[in-house]
PDB file of C-alpha atoms in Angstrom:
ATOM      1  CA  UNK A   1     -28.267  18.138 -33.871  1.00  0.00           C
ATOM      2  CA  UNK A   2     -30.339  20.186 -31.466  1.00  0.00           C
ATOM      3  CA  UNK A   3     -33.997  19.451 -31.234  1.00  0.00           C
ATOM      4  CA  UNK A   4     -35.741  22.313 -32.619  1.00  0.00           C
ATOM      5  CA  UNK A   5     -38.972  24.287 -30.940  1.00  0.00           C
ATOM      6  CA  UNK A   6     -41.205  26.313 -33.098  1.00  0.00           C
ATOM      7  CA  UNK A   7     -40.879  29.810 -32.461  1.00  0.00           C
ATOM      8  CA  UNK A   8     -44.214  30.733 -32.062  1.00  0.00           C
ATOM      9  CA  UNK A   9     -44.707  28.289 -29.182  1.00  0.00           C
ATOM     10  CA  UNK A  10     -41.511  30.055 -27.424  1.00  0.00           C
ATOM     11  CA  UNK A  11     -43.252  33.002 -28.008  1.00  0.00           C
ATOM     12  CA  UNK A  12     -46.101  31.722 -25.919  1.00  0.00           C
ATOM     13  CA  UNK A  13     -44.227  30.358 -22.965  1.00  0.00           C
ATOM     14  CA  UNK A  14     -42.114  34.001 -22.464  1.00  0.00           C
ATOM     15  CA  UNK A  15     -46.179  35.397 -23.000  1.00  0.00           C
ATOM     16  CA  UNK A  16     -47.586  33.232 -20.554  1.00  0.00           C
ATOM     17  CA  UNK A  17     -44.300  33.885 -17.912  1.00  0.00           C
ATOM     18  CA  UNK A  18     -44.260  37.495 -18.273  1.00  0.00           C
ATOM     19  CA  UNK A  19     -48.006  37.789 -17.458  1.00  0.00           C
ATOM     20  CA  UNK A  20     -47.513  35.785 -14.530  1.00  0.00           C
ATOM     21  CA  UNK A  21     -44.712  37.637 -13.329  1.00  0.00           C
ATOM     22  CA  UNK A  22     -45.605  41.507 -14.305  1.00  0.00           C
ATOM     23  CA  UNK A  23     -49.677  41.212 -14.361  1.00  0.00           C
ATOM     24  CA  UNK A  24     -50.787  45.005 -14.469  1.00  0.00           C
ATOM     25  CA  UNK A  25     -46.867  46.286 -14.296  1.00  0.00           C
ATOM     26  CA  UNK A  26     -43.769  46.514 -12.645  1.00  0.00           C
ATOM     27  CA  UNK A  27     -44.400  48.981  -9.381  1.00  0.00           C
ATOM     28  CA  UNK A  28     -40.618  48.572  -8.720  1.00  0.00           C
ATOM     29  CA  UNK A  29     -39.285  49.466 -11.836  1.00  0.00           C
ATOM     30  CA  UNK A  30     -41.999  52.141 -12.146  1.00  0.00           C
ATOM     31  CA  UNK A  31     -39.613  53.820  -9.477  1.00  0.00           C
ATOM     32  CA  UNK A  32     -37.006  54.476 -11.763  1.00  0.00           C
ATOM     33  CA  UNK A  33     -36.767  57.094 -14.975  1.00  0.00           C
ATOM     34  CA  UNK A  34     -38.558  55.599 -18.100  1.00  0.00           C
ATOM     35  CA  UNK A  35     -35.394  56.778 -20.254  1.00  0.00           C
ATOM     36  CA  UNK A  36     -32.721  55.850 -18.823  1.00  0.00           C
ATOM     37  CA  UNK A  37     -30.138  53.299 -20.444  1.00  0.00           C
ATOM     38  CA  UNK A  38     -28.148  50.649 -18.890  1.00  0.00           C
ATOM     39  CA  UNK A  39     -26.132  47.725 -19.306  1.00  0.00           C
ATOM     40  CA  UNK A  40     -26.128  44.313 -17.618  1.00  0.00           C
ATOM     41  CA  UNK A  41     -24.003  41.091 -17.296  1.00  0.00           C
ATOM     42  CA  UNK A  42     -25.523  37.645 -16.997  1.00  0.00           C
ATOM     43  CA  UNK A  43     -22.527  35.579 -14.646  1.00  0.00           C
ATOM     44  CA  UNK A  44     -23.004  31.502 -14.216  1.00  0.00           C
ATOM     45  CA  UNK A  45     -22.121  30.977 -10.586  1.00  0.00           C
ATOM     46  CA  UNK A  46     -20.806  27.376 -11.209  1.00  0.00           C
ATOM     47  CA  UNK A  47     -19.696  24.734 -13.971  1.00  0.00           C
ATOM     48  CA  UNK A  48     -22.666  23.877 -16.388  1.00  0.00           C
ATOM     49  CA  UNK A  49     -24.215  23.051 -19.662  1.00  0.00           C
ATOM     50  CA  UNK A  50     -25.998  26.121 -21.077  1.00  0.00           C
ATOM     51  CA  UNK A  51     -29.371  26.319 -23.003  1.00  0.00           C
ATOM     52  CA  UNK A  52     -31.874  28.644 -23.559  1.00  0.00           C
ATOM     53  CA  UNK A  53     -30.869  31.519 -25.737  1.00  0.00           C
ATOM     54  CA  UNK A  54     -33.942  31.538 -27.449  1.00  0.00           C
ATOM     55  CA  UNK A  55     -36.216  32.110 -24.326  1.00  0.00           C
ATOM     56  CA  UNK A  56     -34.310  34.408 -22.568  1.00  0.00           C
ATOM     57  CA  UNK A  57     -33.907  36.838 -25.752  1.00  0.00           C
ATOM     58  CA  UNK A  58     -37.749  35.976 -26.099  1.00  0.00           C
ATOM     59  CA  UNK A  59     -38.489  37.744 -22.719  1.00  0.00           C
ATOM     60  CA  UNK A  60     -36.608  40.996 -23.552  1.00  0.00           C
ATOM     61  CA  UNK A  61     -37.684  41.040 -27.158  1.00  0.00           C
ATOM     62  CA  UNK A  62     -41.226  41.255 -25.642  1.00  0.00           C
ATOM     63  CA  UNK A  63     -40.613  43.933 -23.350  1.00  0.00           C
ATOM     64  CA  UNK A  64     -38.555  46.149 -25.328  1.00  0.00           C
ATOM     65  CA  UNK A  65     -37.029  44.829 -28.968  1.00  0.00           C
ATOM     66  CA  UNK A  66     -34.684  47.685 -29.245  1.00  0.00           C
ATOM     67  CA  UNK A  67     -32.855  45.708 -25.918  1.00  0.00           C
ATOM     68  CA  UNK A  68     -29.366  44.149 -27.155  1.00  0.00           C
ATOM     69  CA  UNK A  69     -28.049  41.192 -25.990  1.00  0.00           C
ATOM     70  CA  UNK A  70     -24.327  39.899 -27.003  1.00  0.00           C
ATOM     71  CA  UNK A  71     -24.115  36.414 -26.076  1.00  0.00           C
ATOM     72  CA  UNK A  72     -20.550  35.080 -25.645  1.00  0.00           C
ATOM     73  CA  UNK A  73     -21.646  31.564 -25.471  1.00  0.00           C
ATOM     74  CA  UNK A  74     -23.842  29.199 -27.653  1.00  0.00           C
ATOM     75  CA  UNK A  75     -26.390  26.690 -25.752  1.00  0.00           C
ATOM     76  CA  UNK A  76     -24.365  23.124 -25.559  1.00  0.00           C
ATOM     77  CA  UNK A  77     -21.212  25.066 -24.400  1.00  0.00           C
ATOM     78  CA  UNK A  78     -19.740  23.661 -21.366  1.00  0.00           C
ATOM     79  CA  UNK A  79     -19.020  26.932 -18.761  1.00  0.00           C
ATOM     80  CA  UNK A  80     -17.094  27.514 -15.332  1.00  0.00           C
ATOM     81  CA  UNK A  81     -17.969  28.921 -12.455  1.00  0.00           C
ATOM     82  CA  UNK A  82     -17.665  33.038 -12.816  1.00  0.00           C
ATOM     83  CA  UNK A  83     -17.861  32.924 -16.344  1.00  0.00           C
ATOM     84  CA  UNK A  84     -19.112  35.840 -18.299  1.00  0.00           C
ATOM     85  CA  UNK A  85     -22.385  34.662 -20.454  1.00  0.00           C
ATOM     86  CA  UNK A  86     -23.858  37.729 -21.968  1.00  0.00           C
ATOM     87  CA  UNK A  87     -23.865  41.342 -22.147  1.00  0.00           C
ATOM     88  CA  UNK A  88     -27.073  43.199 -22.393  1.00  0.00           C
ATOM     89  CA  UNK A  89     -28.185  46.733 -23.069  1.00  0.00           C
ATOM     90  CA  UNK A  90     -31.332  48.594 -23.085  1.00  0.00           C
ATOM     91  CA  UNK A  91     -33.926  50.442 -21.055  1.00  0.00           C
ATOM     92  CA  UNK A  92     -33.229  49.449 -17.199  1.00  0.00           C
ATOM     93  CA  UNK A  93     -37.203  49.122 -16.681  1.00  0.00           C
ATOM     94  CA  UNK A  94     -36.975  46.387 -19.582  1.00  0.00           C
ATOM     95  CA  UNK A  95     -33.839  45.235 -17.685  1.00  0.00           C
ATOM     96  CA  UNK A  96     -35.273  44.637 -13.928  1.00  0.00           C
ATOM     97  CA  UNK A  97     -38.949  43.678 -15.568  1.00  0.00           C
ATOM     98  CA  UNK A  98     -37.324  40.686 -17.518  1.00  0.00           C
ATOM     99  CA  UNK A  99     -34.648  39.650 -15.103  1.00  0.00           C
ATOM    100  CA  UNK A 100     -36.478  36.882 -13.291  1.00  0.00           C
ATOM    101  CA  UNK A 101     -38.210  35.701 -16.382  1.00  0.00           C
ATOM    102  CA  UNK A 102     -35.475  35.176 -18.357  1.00  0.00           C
ATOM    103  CA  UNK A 103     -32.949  33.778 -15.666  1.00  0.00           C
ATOM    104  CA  UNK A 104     -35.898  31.747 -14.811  1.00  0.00           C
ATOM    105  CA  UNK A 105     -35.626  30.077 -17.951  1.00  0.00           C
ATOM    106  CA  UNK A 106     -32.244  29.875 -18.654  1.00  0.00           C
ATOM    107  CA  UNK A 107     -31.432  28.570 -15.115  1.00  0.00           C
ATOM    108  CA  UNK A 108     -34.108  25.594 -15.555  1.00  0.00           C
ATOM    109  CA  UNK A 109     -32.840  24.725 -19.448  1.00  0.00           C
ATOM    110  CA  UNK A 110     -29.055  25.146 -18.181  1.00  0.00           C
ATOM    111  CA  UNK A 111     -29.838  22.847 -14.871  1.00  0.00           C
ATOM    112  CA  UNK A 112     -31.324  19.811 -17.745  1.00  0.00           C
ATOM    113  CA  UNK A 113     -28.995  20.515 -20.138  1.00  0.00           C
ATOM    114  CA  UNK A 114     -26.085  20.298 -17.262  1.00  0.00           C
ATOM    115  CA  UNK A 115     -27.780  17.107 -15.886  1.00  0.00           C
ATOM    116  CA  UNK A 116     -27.877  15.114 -19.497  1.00  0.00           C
ATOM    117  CA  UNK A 117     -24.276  16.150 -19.448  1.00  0.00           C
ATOM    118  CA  UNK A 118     -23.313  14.255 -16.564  1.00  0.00           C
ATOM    119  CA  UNK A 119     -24.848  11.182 -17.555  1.00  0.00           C
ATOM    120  CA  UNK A 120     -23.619  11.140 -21.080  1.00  0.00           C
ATOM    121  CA  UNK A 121     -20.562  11.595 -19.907  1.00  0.00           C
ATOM    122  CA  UNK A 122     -20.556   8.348 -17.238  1.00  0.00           C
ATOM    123  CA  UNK A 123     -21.219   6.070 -20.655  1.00  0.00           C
ATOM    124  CA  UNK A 124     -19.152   7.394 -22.955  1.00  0.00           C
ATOM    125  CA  UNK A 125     -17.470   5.140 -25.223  1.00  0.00           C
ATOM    126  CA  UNK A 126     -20.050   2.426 -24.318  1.00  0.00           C
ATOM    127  CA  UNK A 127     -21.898   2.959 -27.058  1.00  0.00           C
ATOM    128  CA  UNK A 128     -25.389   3.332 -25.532  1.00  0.00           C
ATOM    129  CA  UNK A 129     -27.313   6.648 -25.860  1.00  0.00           C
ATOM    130  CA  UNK A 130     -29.191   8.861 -23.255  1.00  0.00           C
ATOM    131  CA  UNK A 131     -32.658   9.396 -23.362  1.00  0.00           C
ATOM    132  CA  UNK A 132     -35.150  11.570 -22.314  1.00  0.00           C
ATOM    133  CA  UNK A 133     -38.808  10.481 -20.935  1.00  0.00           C
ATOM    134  CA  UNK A 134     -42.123  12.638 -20.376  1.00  0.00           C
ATOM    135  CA  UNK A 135     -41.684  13.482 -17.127  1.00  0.00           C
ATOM    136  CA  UNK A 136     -41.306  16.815 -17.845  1.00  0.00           C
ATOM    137  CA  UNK A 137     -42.750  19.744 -16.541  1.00  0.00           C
ATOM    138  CA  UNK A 138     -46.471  21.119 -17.473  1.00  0.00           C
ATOM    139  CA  UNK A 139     -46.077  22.999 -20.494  1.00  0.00           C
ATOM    140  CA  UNK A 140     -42.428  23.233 -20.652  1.00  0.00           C
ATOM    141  CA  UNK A 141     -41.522  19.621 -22.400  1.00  0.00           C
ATOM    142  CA  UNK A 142     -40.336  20.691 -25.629  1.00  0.00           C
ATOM    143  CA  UNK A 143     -38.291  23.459 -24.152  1.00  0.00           C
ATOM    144  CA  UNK A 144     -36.950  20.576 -22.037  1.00  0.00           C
ATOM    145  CA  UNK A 145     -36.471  18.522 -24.956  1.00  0.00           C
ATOM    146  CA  UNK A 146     -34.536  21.100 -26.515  1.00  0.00           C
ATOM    147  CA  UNK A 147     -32.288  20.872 -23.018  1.00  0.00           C
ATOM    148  CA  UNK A 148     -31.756  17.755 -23.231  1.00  0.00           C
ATOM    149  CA  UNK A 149     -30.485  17.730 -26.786  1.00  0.00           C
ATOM    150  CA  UNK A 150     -28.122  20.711 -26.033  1.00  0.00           C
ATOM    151  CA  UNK A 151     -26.544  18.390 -23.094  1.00  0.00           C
ATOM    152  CA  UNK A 152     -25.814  15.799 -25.475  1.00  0.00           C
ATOM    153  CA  UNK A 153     -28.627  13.438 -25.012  1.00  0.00           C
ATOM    154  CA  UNK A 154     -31.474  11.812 -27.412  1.00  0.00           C
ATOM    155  CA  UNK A 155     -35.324  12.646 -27.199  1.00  0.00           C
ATOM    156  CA  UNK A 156     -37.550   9.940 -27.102  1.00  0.00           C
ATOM    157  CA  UNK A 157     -41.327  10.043 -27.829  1.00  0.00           C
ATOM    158  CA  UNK A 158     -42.864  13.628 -27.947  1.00  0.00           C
ATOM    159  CA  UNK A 159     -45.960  12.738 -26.593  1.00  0.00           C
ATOM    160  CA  UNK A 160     -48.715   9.875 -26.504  1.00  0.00           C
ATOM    161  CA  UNK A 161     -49.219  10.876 -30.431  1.00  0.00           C
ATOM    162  CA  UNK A 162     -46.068   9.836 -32.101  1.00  0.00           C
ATOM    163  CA  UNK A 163     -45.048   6.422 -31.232  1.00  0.00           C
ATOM    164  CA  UNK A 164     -46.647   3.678 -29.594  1.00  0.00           C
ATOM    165  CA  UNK A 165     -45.228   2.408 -26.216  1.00  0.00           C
ATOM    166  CA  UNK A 166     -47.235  -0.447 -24.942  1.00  0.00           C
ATOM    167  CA  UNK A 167     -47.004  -0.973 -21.234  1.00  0.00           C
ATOM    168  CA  UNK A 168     -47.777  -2.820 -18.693  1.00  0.00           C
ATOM    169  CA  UNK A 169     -51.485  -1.634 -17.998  1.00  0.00           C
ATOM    170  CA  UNK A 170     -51.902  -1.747 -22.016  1.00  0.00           C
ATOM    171  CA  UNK A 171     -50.665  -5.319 -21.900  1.00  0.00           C
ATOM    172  CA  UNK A 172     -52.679  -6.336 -19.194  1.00  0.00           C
ATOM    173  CA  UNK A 173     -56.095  -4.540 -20.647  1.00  0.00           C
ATOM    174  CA  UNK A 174     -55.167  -5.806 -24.246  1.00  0.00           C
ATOM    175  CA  UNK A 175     -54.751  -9.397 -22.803  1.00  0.00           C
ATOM    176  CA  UNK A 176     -51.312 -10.344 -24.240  1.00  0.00           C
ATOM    177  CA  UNK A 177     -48.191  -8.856 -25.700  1.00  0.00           C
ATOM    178  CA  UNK A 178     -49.194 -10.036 -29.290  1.00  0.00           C
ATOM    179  CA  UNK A 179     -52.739  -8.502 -29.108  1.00  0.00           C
ATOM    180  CA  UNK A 180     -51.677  -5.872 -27.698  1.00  0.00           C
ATOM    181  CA  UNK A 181     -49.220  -4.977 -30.939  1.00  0.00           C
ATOM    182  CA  UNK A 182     -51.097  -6.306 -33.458  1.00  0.00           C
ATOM    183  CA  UNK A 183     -54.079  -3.973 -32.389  1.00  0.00           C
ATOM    184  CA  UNK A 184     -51.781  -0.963 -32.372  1.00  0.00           C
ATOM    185  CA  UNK A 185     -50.178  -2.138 -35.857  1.00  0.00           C
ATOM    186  CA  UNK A 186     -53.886  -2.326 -37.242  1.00  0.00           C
ATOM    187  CA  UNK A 187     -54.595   1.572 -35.740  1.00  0.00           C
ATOM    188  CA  UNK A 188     -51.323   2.964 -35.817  1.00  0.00           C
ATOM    189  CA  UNK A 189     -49.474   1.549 -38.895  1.00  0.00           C
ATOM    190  CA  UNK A 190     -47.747   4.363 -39.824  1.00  0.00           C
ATOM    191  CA  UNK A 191     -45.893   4.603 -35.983  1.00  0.00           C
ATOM    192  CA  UNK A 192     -42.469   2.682 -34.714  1.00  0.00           C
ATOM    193  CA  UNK A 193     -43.758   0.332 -31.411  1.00  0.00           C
ATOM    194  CA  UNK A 194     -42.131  -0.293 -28.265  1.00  0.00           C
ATOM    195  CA  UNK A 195     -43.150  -2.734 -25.988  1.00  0.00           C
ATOM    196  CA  UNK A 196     -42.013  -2.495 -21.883  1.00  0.00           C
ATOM    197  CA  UNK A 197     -40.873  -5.822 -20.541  1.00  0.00           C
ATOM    198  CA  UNK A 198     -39.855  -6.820 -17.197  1.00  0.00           C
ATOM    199  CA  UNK A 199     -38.519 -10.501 -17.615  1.00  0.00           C
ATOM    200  CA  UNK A 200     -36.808 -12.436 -20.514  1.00  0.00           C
ATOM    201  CA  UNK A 201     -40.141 -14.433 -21.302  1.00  0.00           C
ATOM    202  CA  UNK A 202     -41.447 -11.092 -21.920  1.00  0.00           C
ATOM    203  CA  UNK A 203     -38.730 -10.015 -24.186  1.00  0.00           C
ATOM    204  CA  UNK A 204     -39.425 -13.067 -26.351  1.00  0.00           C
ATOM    205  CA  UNK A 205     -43.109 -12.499 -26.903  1.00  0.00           C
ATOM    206  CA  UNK A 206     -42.229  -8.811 -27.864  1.00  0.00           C
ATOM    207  CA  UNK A 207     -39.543 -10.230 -30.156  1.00  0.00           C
ATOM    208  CA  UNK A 208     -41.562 -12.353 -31.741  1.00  0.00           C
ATOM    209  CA  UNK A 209     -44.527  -9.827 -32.249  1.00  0.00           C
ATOM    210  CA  UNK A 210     -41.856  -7.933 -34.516  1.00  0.00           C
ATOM    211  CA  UNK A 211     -41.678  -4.821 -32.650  1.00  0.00           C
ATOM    212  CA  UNK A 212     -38.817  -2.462 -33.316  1.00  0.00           C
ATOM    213  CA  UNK A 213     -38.523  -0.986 -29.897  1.00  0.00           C
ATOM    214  CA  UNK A 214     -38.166  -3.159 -26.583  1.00  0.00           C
ATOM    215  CA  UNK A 215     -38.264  -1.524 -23.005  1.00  0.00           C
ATOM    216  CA  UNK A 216     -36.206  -3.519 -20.428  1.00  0.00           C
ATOM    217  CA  UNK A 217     -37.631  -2.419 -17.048  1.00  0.00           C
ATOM    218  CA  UNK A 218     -36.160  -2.930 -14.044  1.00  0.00           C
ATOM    219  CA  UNK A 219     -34.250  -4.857 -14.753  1.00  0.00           C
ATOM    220  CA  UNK A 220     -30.786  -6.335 -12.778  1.00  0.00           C
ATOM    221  CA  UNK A 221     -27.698  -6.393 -14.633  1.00  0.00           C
ATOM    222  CA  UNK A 222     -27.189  -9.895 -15.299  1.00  0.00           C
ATOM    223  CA  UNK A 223     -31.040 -10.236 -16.994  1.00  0.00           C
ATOM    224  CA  UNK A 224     -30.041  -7.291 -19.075  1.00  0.00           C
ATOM    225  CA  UNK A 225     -27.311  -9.035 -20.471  1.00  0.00           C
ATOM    226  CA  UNK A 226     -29.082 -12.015 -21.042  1.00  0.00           C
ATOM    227  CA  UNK A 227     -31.583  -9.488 -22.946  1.00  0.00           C
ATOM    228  CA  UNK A 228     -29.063  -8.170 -25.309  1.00  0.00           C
ATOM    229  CA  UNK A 229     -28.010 -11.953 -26.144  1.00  0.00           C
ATOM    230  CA  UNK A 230     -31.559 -13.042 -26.456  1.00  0.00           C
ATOM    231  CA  UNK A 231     -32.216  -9.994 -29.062  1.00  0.00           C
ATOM    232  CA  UNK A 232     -29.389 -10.829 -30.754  1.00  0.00           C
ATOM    233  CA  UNK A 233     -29.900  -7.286 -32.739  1.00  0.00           C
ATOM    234  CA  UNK A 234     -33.532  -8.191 -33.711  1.00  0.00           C
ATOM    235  CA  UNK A 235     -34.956  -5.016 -31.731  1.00  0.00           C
ATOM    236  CA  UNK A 236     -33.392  -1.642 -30.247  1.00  0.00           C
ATOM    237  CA  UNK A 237     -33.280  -2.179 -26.583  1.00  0.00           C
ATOM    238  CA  UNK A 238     -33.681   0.295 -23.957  1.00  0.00           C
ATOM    239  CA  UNK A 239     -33.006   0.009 -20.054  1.00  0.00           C
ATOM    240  CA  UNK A 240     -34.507   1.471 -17.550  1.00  0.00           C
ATOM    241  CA  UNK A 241     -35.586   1.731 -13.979  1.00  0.00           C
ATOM    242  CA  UNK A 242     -33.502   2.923 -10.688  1.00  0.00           C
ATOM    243  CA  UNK A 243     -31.073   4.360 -12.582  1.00  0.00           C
ATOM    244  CA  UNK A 244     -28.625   7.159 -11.251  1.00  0.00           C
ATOM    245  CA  UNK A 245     -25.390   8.075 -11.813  1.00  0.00           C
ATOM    246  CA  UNK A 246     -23.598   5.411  -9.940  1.00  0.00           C
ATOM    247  CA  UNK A 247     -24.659   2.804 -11.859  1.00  0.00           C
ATOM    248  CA  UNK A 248     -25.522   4.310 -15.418  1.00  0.00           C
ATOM    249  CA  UNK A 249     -22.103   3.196 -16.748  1.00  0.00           C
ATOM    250  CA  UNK A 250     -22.522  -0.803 -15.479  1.00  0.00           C
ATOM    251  CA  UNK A 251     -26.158  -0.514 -17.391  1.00  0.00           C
ATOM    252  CA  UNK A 252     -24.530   0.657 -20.733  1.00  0.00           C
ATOM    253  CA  UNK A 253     -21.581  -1.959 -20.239  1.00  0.00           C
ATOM    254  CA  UNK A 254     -24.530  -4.387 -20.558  1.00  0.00           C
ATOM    255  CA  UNK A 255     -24.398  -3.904 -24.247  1.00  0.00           C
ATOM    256  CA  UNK A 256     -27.806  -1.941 -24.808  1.00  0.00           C
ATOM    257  CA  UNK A 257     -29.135   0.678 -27.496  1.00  0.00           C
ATOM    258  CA  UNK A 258     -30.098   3.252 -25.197  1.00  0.00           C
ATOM    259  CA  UNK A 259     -30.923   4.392 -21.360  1.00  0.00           C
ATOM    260  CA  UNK A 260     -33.649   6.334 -20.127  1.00  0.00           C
ATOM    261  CA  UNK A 261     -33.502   8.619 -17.022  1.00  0.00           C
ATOM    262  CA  UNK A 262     -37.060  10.506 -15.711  1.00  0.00           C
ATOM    263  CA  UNK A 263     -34.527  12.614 -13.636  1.00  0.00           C
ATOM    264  CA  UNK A 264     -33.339  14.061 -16.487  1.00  0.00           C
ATOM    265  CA  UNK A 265     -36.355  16.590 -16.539  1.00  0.00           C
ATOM    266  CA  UNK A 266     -38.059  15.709 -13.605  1.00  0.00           C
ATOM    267  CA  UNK A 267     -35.452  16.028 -11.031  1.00  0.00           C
ATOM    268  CA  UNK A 268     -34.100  19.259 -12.078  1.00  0.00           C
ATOM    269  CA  UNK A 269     -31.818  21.203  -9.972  1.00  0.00           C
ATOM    270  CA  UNK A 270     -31.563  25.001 -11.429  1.00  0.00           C
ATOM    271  CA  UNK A 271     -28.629  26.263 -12.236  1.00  0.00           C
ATOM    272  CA  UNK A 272     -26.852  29.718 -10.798  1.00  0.00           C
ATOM    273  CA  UNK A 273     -27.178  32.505 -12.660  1.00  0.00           C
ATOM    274  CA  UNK A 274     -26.114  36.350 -11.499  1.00  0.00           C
ATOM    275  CA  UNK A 275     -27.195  39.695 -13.650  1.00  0.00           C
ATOM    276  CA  UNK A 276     -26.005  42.853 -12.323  1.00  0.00           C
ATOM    277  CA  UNK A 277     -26.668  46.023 -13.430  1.00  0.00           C
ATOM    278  CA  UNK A 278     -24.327  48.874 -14.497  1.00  0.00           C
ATOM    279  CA  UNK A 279     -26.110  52.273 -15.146  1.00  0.00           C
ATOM    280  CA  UNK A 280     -24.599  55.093 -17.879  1.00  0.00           C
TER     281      UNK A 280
END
């Protein structure tokens, strides 16, 4: 199930892009006749994971709502290189205006989306999940979140507002794990808690503070497979530190719930997108 983003708030983001990229108008487009029609392809340059429908229509419903767009893809879909992704026609002001916006965003939601892929796919059949983090960028995290959904991974934590993730700072301000959780179950009853660990005595005090959520960080290997045998299914566990590609798979053979990856929104490599233009 794809994570879902309000519409209003995608409404805002196309806002807030188009004014940065238009300001007082297009003097380009301005060059060509206000009437006339065209039509336009959108072309993925390379094999990827799609996402972003919603944004890019967003852009052209914006400029001109009478635009059409005929996708021939659905976000999640799995392209190749040279692949038709959408046909578009409308005014070719509306067109050129909205062709950076739009490919902007569908370019950076396709490059997550393709990125979550690749991952997933290094631990399938392991039975551990994917997950996302907050390093995302600056107003763009729940259209990343929706990204990462469409490539097959699992969100974590929205923000700092709907779960509690105690950490090493916390821990070390609080005093100790258990104060720590029992302060945030007296505040924050109502929210699932996670707890970071980064050795097997650690583990044990979050374990027996009764948190549902356990954060193995950093750790090698061997220690995280003496973690899942310690837990013995008492907590979800989730890895993570240093991990890439290379060695995702080896972390998920370990036997835990789920792996998170910062690169996953934070390392994000765009992906290549082509429209052309064909005038009446």
């Amino acid at each position: 199930m794809l994570f879902t983003v309000p519409p209003e708030l995608i409404q805002q983001q196309v806002s807030l892009a188009l004014a940065e990229d238009v300001g007082s108008g297009d003097v380009t487009a301005a060059l060509l006749p206000e009437t006339r029609q065209a039509n336009a392809r959108i072309i993925c340059r390379q094999s990827a994971v799609i996402a972003g429908h919603a944004w890019f229509d967003e852009v052209f419903r914006q400029l001109d709502p009478a635009t059409r767009i005929d996708w021939q893809i659905s976000d999640g879909d799995r392209v190749e290189a040279d692949q038709l992704l959408c046909e578009l026609r409308g005014p070719v002001r509306s067109l050129l205006t909205g062709e950076r916006t739009a490919l902007n965003f569908l370019q950076l939601l396709s490059g997550t989306a393709t990125s979550v892929r690749h991952y997933v796919d290094q631990v399938a059949d392991t039975g551990a999940r994917i997950l996302d983090t907050r390093k995302t960028l600056p107003g763009l995290r729940l259209a990343q979140k929706y990204a990462v959904s469409c490539g097959g991974g699992t969100n974590h934590r929205i923000g700092l507002y709907d779960m509690v993730l105690i950490k090493e700072n916390h821990i070390a301000a609080a005093g100790s794990i258990l104060k720590a959780v029992d302060t945030a179950r007296g505040l924050s009853p109502q929210l699932e808690v996670e707890v970071e660990v980064e050795t097997l005595e650690q583990l044990e005090q979050a374990l027996e503070a009764g948190v549902e959520r356990v954060l193995l960080d950093n750790m090698s290997l061997k220690t995280l497979g003496q973690a899942v045998s310690l837990n013995s299914g008492r907590a979800i566990l989730e890895a993570s530190g240093g991990i890439t590609l290379e060695n995702i798979r080896e972390v998920a053979q370990t036997g835990v719930d789920f792996i998170s990856v910062g690169a996953l929104t934070k390392d994000v490599q765009a992906v290549d997108l082509s429209l052309r233009i064909k005038e009446d």
